[in-house]
PDB file of C-alpha atoms in Angstrom:
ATOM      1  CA  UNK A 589     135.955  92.447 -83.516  1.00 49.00           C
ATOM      2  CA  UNK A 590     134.288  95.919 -82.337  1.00 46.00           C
ATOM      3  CA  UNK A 591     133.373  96.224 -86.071  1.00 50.00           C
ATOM      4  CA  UNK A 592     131.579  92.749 -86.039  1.00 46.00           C
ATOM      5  CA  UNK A 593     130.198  93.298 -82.699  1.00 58.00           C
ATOM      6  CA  UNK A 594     128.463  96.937 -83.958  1.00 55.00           C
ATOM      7  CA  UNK A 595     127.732  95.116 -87.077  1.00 54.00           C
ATOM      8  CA  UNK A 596     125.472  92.315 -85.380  1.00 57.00           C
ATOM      9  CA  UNK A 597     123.778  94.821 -82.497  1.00 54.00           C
ATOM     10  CA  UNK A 598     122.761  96.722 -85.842  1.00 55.00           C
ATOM     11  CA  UNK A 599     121.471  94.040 -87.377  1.00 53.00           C
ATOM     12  CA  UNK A 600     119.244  92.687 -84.857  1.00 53.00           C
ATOM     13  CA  UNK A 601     117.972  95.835 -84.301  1.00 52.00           C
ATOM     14  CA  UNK A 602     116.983  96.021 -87.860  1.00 51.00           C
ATOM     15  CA  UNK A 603     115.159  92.409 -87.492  1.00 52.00           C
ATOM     16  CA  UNK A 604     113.314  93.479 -84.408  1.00 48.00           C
ATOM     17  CA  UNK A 605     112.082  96.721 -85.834  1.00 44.00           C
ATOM     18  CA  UNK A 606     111.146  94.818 -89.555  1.00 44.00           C
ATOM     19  CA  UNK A 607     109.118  92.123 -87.537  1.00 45.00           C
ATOM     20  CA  UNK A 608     107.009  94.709 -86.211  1.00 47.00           C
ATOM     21  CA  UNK A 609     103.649  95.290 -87.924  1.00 45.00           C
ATOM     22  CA  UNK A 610     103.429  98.420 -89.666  1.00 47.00           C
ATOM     23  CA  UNK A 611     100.414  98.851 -87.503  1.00 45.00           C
ATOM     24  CA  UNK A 612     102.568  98.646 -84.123  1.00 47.00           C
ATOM     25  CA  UNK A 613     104.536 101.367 -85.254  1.00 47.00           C
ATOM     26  CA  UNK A 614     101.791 103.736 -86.598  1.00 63.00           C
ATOM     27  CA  UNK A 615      99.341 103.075 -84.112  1.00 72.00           C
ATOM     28  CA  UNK A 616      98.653 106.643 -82.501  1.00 85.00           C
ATOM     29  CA  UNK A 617      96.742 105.134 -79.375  1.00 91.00           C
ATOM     30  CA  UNK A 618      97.299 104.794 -76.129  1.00 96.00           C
ATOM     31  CA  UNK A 619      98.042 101.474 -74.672  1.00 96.00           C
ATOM     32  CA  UNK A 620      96.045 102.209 -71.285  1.00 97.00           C
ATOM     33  CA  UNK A 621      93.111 104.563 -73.040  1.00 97.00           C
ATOM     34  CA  UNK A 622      93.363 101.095 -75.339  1.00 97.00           C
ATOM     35  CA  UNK A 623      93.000  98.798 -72.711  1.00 97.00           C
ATOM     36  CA  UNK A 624      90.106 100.711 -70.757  1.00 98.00           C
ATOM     37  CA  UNK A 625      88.419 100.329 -74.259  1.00 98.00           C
ATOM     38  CA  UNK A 626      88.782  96.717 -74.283  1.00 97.00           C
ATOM     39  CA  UNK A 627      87.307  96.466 -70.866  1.00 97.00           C
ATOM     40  CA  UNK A 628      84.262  98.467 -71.876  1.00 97.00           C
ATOM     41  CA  UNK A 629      83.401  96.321 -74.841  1.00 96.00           C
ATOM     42  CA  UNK A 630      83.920  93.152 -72.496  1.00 95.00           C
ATOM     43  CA  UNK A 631      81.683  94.498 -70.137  1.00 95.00           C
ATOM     44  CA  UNK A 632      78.692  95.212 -72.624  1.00 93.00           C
ATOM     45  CA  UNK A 633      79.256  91.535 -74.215  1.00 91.00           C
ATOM     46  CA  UNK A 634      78.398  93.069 -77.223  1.00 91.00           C
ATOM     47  CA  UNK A 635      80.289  92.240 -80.291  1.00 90.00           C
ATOM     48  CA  UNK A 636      77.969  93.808 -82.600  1.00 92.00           C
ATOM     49  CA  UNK A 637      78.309  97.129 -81.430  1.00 94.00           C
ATOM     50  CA  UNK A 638      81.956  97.311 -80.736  1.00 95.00           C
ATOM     51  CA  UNK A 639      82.403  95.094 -83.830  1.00 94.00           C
ATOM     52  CA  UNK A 640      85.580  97.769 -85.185  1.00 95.00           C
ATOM     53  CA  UNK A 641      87.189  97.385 -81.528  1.00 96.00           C
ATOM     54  CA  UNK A 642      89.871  95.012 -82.327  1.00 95.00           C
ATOM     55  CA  UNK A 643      92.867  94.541 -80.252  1.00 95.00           C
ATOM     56  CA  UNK A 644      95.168  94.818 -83.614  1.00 94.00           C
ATOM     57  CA  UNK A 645      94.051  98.066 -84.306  1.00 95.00           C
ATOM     58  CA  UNK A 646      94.347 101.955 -83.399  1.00 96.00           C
ATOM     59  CA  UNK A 647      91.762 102.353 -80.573  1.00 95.00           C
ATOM     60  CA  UNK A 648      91.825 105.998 -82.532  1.00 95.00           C
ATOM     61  CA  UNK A 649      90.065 104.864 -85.189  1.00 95.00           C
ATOM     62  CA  UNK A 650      87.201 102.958 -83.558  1.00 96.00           C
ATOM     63  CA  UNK A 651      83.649 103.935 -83.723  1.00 94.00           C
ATOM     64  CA  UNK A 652      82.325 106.100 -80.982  1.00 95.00           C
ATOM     65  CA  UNK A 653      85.670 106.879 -79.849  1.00 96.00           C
ATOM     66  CA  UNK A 654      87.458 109.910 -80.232  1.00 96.00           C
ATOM     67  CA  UNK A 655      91.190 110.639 -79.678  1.00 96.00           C
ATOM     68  CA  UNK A 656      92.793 114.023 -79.406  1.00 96.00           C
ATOM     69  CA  UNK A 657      94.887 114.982 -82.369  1.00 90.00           C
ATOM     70  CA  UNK A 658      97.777 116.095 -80.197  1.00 94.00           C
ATOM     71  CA  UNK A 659      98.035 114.069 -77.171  1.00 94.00           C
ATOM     72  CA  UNK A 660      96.173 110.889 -79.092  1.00 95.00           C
ATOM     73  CA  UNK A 661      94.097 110.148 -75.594  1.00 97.00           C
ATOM     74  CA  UNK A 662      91.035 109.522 -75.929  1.00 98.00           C
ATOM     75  CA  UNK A 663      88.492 112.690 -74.967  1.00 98.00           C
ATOM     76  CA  UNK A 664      84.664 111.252 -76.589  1.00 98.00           C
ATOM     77  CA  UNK A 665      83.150 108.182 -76.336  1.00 98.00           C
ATOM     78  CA  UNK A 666      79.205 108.160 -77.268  1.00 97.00           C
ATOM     79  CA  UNK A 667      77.314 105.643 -76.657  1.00 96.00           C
ATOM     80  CA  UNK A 668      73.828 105.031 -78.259  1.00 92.00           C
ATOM     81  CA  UNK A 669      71.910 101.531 -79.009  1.00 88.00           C
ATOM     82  CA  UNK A 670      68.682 100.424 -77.331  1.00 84.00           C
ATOM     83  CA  UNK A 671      69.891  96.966 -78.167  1.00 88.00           C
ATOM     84  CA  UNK A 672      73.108  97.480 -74.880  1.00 93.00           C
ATOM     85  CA  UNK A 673      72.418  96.346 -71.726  1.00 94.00           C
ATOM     86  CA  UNK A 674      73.809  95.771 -68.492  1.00 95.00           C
ATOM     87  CA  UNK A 675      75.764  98.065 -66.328  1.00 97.00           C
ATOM     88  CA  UNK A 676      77.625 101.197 -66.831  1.00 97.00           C
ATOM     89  CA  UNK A 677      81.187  99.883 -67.255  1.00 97.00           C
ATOM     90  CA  UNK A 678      83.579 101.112 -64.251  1.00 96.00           C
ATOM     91  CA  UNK A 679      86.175 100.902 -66.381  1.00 97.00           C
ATOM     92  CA  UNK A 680      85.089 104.097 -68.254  1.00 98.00           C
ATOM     93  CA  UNK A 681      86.220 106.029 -65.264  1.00 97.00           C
ATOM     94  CA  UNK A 682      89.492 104.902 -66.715  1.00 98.00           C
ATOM     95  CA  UNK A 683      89.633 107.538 -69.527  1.00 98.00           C
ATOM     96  CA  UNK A 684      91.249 110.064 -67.431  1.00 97.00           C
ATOM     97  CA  UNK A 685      91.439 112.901 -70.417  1.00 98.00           C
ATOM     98  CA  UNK A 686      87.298 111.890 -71.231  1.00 98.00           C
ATOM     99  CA  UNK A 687      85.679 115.361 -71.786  1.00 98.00           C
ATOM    100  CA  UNK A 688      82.325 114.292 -73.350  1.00 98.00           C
ATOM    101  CA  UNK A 689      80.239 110.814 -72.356  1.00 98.00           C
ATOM    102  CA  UNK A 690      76.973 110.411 -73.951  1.00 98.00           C
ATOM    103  CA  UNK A 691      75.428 106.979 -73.024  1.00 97.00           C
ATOM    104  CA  UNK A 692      71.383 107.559 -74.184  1.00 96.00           C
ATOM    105  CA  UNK A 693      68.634 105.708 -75.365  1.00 96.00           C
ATOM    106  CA  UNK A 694      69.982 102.403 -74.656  1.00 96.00           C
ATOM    107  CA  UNK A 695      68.685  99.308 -72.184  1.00 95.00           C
ATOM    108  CA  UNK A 696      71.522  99.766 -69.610  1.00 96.00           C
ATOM    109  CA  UNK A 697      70.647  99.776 -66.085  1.00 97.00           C
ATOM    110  CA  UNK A 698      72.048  99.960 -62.814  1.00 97.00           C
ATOM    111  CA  UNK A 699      73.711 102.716 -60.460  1.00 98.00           C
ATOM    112  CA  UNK A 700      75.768 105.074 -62.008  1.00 98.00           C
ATOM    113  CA  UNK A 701      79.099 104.340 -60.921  1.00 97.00           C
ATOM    114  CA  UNK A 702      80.694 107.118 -58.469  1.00 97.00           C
ATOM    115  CA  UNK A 703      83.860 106.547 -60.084  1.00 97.00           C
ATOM    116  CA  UNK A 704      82.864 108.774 -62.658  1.00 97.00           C
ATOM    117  CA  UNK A 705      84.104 111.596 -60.381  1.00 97.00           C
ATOM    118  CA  UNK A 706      86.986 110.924 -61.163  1.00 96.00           C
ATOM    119  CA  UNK A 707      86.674 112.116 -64.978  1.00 98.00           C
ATOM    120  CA  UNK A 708      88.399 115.846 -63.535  1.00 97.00           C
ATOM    121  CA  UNK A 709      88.092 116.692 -67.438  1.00 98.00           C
ATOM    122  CA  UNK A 710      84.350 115.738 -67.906  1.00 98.00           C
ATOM    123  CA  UNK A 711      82.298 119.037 -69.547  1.00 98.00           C
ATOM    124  CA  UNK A 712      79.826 117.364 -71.081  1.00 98.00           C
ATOM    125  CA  UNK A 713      78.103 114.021 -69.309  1.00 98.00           C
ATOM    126  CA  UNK A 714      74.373 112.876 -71.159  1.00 98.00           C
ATOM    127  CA  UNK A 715      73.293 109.581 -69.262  1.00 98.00           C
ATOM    128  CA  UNK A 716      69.953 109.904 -70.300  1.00 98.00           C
ATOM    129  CA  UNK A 717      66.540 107.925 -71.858  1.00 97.00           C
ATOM    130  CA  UNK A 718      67.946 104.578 -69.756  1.00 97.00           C
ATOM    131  CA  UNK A 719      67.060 102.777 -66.851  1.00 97.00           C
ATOM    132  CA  UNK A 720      69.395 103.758 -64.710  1.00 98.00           C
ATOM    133  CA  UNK A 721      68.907 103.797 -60.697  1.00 98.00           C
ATOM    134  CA  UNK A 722      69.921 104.514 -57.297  1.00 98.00           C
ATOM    135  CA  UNK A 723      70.605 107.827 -56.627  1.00 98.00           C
ATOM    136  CA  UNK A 724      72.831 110.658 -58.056  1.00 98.00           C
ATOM    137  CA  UNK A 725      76.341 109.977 -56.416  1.00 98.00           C
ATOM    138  CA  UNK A 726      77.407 112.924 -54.831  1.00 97.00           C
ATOM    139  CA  UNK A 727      81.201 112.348 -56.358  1.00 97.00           C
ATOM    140  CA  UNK A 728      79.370 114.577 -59.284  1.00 97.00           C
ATOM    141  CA  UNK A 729      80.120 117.465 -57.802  1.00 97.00           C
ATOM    142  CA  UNK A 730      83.733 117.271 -58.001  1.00 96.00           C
ATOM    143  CA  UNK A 731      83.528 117.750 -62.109  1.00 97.00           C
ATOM    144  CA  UNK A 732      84.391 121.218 -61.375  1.00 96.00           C
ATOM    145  CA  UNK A 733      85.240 121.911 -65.478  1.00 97.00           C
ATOM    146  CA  UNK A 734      81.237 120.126 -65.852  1.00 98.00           C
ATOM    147  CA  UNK A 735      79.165 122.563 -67.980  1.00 98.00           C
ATOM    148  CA  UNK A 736      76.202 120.140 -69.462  1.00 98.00           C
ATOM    149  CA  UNK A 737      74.624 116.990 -67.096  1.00 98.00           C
ATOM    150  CA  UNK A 738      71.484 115.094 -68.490  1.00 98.00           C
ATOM    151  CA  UNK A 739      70.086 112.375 -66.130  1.00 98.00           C
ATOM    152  CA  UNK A 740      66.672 112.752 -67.623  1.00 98.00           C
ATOM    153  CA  UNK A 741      64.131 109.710 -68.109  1.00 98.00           C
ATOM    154  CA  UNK A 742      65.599 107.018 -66.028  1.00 98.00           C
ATOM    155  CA  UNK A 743      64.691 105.829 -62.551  1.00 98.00           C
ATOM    156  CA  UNK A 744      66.629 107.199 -60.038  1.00 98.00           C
ATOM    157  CA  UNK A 745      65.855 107.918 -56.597  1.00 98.00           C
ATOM    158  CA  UNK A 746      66.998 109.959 -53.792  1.00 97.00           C
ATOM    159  CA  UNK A 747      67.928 113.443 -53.158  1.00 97.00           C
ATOM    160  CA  UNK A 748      69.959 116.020 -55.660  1.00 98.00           C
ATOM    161  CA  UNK A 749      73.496 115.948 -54.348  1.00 97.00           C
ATOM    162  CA  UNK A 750      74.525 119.392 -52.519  1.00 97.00           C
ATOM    163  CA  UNK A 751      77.943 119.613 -54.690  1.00 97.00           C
ATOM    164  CA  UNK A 752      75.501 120.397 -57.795  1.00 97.00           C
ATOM    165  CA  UNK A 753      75.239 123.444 -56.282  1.00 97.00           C
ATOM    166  CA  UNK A 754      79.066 124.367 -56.588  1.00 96.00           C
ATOM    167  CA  UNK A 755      79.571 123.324 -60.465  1.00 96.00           C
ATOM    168  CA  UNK A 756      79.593 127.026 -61.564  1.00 93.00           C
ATOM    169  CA  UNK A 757      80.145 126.323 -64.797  1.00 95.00           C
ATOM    170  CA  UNK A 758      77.286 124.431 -65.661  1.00 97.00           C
ATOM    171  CA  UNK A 759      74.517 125.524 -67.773  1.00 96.00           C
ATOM    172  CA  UNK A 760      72.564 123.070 -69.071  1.00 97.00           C
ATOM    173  CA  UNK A 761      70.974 120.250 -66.564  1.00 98.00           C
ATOM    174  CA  UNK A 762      68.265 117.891 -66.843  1.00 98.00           C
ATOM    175  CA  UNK A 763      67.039 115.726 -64.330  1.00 98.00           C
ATOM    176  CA  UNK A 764      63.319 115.049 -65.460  1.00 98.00           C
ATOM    177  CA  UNK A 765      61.158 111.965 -65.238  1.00 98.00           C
ATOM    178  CA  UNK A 766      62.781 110.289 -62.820  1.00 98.00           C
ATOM    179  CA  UNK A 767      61.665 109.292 -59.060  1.00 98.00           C
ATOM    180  CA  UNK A 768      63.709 112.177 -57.224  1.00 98.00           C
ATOM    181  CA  UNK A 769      62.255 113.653 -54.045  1.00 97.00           C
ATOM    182  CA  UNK A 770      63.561 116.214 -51.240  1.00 97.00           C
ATOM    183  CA  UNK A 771      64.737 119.898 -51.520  1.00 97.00           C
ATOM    184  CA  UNK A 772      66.477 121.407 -54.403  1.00 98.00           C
ATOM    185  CA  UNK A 773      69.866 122.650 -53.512  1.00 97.00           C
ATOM    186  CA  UNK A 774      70.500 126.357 -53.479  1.00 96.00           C
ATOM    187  CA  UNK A 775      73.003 128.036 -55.794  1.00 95.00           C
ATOM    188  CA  UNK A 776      74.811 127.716 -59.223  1.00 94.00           C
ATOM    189  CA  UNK A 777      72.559 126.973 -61.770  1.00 95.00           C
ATOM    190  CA  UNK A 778      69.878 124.869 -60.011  1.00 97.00           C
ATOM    191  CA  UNK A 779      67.526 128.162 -59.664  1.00 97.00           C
ATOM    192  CA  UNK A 780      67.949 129.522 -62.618  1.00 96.00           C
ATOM    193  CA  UNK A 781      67.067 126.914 -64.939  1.00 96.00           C
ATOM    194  CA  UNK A 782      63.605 125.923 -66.317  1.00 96.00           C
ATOM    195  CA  UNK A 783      61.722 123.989 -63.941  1.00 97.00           C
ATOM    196  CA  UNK A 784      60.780 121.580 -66.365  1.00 97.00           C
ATOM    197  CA  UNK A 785      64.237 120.114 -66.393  1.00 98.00           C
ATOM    198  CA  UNK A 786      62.893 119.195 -62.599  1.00 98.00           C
ATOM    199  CA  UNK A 787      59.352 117.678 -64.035  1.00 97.00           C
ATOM    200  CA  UNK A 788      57.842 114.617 -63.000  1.00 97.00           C
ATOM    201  CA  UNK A 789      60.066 113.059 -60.276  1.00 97.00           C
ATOM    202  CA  UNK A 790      58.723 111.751 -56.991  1.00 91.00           C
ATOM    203  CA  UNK A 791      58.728 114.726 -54.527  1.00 95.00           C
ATOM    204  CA  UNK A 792      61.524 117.340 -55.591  1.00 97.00           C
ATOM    205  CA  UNK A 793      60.762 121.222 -54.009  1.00 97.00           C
ATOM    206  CA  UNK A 794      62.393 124.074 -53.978  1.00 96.00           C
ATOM    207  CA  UNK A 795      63.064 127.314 -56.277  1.00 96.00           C
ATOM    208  CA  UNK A 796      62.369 126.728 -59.228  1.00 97.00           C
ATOM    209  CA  UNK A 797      59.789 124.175 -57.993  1.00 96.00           C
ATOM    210  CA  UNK A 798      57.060 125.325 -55.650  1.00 95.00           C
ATOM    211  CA  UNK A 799      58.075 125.861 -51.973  1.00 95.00           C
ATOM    212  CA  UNK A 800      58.814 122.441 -49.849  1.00 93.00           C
ATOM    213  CA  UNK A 801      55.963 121.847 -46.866  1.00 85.00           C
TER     214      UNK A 801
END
């Protein structure tokens, strides 16, 4: 009977595992970087775009997306298509191993989200050519590992949040064309770069920018 009994828990595990897909057991993915995918292309109601985003596939293989070979997370997702509109998906915040976003030259609009602190892996962040607005959320700062930040051409307002001033490893920043206005904050990089990556905004002063009155 112990025989039989092993016999049968043997085969039904065999049955189980054989009605799996073979892509359920390759799939390198993982199921919550998956699922924050899913979200995003829901949000942007864009089929088109996200047309290789299928549930029934590895969310490494879709387009835009990158996954570490190792850990299989996901660490890029770019973002490019003047034809996507709407908001800046809160679920991207989501991605906790994202090291490079790129969202440019596309319709989307809105605030950008403050979630997007969260991203404590974040180096490189392009949100630029948009038409994005509100102001800079100050939970930027805390992307301590941040070494490239491109807000250029969209339409945000407000002041340059203080905790830019602590990312000491960033280098490249761009904040141009957009309605900005107040004092520059001292320190890090935000003195040493060009000015034009301060040009045309609203009111912005300060080193590198002529002296506020």
């Amino acid at each position: 009977m112990k025989h039989l009994s092993l016999f049968t828990t043997l085969l039904l595990l065999l049955l189980t595992i054989l009605s799996q897909s073979p892509h359920s057991l390759s799939e390198k993915c993982n199921p919550q970087d998956k699922q924050a995918l899913l979200s995003i292309k829901k949000a942007f109601k864009n089929d088109y775009y996200f047309a290789s985003w299928k549930p029934d596939t590895d969310c490494c293989d879709w387009y835009i997306a990158k996954c570490d070979r190792t850990t299989n997370r996901i660490t890029s997702l770019e973002i490019f298509d003047y034809n996507l509109s709407g908001p800046i998906p809160r679920a991207i915040a989501d991605l906790p191993f994202l090291d490079t976003l790129v969202i440019h030259t596309t319709n989307i609009s809105g605030p950008i989200p403050s979630d997007l602190g969260k991203l404590k892996n974040l180096k490189f962040l392009r949100l630029d050519h948009n038409h994005l607005s509100g102001p800079i959320p100050a939970s930027l700062g805390q992307l301590k590992g941040l070494n490239s930040l491109f807000l250029d051409h969209n339409k945000l307002t407000g002041a340059l949040p203080n905790g830019l001033a602590g990312l000491v490893g960033l280098r490249d920043l761009d904040v141009s064309y957009n309605s900005l206005c107040g004092r520059i904050p001292t320190g890090g990089i935000l003195q040493k770069v060009d000015s034009s990556a301060y040009s045309n905004n609203k009111c912005l002063c300060g080193s590198p920018l002529p002296n506020c009155k």
